[in-house]
CSV table of C-alpha atoms and ligand atoms in Angstrom, one decimal:
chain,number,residue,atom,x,y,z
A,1,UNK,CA,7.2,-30.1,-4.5
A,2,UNK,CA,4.3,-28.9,-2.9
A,3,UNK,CA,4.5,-25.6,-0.5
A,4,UNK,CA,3.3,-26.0,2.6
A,5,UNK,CA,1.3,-23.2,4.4
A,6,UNK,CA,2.1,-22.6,8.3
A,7,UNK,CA,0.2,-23.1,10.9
A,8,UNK,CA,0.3,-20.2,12.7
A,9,UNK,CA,-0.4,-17.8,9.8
A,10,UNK,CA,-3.0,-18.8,6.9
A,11,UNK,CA,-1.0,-16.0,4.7
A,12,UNK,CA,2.7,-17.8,5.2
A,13,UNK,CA,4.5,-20.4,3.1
A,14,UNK,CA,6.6,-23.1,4.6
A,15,UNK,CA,10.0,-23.2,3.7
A,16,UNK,CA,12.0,-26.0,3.3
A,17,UNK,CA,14.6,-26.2,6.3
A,18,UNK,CA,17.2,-27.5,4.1
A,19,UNK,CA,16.6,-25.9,0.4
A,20,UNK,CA,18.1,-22.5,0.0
A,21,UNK,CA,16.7,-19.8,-2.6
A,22,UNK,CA,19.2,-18.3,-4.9
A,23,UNK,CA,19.2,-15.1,-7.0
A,24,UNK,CA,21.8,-12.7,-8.3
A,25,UNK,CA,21.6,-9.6,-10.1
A,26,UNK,CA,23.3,-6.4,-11.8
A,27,UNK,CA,24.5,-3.3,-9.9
A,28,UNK,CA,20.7,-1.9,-10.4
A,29,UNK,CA,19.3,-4.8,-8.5
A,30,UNK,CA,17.7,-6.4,-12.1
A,31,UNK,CA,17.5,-10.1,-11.6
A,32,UNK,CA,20.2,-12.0,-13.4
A,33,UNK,CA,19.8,-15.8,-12.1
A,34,UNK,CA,17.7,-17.4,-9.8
A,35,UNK,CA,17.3,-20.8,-9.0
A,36,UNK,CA,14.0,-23.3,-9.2
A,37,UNK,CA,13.3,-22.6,-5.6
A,38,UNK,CA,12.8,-19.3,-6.0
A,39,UNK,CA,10.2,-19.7,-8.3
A,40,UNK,CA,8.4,-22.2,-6.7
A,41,UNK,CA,8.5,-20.0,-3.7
A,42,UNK,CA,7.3,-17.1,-5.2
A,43,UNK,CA,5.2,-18.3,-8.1
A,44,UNK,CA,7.2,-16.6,-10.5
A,45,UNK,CA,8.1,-18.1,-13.6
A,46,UNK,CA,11.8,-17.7,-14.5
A,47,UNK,CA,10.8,-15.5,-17.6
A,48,UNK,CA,9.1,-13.6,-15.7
A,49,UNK,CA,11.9,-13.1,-13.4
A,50,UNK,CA,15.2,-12.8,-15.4
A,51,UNK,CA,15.4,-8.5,-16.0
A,52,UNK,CA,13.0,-7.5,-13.5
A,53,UNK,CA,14.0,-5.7,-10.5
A,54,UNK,CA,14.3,-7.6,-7.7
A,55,UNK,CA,11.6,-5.6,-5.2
A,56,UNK,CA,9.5,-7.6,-7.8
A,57,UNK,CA,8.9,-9.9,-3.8
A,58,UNK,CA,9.2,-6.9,-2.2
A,59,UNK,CA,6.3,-6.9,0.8
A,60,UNK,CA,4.9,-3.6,2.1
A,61,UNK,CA,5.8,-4.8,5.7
A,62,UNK,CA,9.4,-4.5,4.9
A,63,UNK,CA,10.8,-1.3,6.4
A,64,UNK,CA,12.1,1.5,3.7
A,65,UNK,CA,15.4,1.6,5.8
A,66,UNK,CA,16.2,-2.0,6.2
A,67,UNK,CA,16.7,-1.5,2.1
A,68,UNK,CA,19.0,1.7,2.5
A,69,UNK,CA,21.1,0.2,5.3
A,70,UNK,CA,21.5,-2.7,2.3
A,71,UNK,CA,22.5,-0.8,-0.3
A,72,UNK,CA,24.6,1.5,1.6
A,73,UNK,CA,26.6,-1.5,2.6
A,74,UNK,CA,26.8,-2.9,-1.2
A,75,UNK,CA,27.6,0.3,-2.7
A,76,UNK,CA,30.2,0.7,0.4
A,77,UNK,CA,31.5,-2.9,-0.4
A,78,UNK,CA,30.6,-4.8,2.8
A,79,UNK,CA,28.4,-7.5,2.4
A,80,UNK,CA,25.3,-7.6,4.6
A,81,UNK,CA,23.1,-10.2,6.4
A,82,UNK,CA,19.5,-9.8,7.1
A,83,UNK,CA,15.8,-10.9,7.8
A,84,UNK,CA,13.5,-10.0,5.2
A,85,UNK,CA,9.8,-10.9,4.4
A,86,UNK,CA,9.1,-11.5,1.1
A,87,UNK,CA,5.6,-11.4,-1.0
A,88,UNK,CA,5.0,-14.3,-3.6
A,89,UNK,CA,2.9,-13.6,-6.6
A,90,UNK,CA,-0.5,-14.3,-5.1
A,91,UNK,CA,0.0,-12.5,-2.3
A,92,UNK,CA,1.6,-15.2,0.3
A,93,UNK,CA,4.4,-14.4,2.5
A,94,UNK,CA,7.8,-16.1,3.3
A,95,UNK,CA,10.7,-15.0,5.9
A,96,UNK,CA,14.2,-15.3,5.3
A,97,UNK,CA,17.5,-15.3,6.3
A,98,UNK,CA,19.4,-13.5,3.4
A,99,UNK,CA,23.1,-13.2,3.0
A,100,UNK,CA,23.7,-10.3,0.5
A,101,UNK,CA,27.5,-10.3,-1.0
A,102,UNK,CA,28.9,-8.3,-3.9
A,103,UNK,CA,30.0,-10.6,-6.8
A,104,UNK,CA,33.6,-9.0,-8.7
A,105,UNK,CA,34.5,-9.5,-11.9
A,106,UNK,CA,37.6,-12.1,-12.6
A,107,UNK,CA,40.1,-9.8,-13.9
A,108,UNK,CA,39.4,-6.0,-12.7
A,109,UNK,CA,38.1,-7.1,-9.9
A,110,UNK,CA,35.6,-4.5,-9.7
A,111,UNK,CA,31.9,-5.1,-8.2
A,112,UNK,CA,30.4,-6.6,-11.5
A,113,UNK,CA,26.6,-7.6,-9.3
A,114,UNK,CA,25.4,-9.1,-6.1
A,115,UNK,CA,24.2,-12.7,-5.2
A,116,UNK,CA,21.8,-13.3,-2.6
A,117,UNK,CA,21.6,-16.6,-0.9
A,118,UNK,CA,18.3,-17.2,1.0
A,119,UNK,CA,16.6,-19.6,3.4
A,120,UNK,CA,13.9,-20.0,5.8
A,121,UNK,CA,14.4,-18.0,8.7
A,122,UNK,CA,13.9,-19.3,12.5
A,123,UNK,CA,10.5,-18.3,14.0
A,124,UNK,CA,11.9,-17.2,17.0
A,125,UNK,CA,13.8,-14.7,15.0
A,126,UNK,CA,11.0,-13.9,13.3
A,127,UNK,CA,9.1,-13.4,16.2
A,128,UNK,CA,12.0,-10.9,17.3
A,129,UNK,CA,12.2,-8.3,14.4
A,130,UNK,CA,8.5,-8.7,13.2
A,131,UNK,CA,7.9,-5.6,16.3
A,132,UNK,CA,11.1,-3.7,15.1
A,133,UNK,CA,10.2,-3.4,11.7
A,134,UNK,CA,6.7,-2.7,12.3
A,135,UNK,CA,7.5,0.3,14.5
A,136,UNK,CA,10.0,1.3,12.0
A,137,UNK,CA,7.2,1.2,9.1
A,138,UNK,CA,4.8,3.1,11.6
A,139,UNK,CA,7.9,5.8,11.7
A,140,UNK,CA,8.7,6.2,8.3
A,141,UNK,CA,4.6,6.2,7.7
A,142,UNK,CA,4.7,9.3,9.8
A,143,UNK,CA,8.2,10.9,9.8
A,144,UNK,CA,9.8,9.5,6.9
A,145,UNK,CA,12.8,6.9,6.4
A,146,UNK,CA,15.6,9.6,8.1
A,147,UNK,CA,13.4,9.1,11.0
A,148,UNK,CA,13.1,5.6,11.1
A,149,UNK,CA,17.0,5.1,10.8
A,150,UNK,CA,17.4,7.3,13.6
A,151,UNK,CA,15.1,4.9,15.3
A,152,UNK,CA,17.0,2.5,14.5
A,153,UNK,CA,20.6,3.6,15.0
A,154,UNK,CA,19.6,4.5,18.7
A,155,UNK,CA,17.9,0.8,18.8
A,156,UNK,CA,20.8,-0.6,17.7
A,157,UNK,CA,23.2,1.1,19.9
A,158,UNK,CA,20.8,0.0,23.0
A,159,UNK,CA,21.8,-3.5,21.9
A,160,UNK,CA,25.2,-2.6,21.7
A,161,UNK,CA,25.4,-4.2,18.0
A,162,UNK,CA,25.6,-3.6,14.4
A,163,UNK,CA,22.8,-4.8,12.2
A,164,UNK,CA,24.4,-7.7,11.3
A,165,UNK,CA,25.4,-8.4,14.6
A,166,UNK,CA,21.8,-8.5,15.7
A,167,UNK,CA,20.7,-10.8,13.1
A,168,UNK,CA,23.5,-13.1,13.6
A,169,UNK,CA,22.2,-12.9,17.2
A,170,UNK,CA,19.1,-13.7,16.8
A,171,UNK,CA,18.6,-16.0,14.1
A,172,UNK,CA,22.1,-18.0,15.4
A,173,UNK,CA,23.1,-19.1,11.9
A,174,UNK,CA,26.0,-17.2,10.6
A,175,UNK,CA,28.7,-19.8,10.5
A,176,UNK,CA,25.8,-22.3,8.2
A,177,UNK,CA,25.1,-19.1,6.5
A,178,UNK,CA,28.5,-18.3,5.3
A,179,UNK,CA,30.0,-21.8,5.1
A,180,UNK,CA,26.9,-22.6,2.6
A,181,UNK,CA,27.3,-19.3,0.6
A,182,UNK,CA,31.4,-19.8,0.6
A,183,UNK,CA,30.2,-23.1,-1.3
A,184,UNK,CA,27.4,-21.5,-3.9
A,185,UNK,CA,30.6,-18.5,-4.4
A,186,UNK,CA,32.9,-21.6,-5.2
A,187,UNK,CA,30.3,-23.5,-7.5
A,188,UNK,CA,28.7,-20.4,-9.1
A,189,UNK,CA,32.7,-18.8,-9.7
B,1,FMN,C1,21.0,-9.6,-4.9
B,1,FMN,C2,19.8,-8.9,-4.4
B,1,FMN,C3,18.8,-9.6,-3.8
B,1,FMN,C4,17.6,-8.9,-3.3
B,1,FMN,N1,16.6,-9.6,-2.8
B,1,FMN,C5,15.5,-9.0,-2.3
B,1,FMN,C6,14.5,-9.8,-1.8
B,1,FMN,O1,14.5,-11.0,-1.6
B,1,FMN,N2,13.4,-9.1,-1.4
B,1,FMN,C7,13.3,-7.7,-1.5
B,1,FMN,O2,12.2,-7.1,-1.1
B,1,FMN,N3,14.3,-7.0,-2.0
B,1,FMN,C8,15.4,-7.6,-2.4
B,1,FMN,N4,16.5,-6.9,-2.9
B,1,FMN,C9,16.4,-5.4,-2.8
B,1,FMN,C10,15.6,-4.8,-4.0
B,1,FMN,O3,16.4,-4.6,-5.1
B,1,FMN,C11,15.0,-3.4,-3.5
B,1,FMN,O4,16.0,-2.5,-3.2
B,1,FMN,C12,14.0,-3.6,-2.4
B,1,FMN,O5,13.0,-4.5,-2.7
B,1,FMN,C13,13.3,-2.2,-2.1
B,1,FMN,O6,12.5,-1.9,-3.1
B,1,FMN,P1,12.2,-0.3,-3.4
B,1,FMN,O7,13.4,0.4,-3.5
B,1,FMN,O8,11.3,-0.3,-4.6
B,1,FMN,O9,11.4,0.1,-2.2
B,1,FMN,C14,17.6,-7.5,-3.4
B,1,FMN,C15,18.6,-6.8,-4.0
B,1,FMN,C16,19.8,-7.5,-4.4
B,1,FMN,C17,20.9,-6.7,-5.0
């Protein structure tokens, strides 16, 4: 199926409302699995996806800290939703909503990966966090990452919410988002 380009940036792809990308990967973040849809988003073949890491999409735009608070919240065993803009092969964008969650093994029940389940992300959200994370990029630029979760932190606390909290806000999907991943968990289990 063809991807559309939006109309209010020549750079961005269209996501399909209802199609959700999928990807899952080891504890070092090297891609595992993804799904068609992820290729076809991001022009990636599928060999050329399976072992790399997965900032393979990662855009420049994207805020150093939004990764750390991720990681810090796998490694700490709490999943973690957020709003992330990705960069396909030739340079395109796409934003979505992504729902991070650690994936344990059967019988030790230890973390044995993570899945990622994304899809396109509402515009006015979009239109929310674009400023936040460009100031927070403009910080680290200058100050460096510790300054930019600082930044954040006190943001944050303004808000009176968590990160997840604010993205659950804004983008007003968490009960699709978790009733679709609860599915993928039970299909892909
Ligand atoms: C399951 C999973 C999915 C991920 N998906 C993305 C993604 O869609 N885009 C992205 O930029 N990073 C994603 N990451 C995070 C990357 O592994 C990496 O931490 C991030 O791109 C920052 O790269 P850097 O450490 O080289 O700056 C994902 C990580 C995991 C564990």
């Amino acid at each position: 199926m063809a991807l559309k380009r939006d109309n209010n940036s020549s750079n961005e792809i269209g996501l399909d409302s209802v199609r959700c990308i999928l990807s899952s990967t080891d504890l070092n973040g090297k891609i595992k699995y993804t799904n068609r849809y992820f290729s076809e988003v991001s022009g990636y073949s599928q060999n050329e996806l399976l072992g790399s890491p997965h900032n393979i999409i990662r855009h420049p735009d994207m805020p150093k800290v939004i990764f750390k608070l991720m990681w810090d919240r796998l490694k700490n065993n709490e999943n973690v939703l957020m709003l992330v803009k990705n960069r396909a092969k030739n340079g395109s964008h796409y934003w979505v909503t992504t729902f991070f969650e650690i994936k344990h093994h059967a019988v030790t029940k230890e973390s044995s990966g993570y899945l990622a389940i994304l899809h396109a992300a509402p515009r006015n959200a979009i239109r929310e966090i674009e400023p936040l994370y460009k100031r927070l990029r403009n910080i680290e630029s200058r100050y460096g990452v510790h300054a930019s979760q600082d930044y954040l932190i006190k943001y944050l606390m303004k808000e009176g919410k968590t990160y997840d909290e604010y993205v659950h806000e804004i983008t007003k999907e968490k009960n699709v988002v978790i009733d679709f991943f609860k599915t993928m968990k039970e299909l892909t289990s």
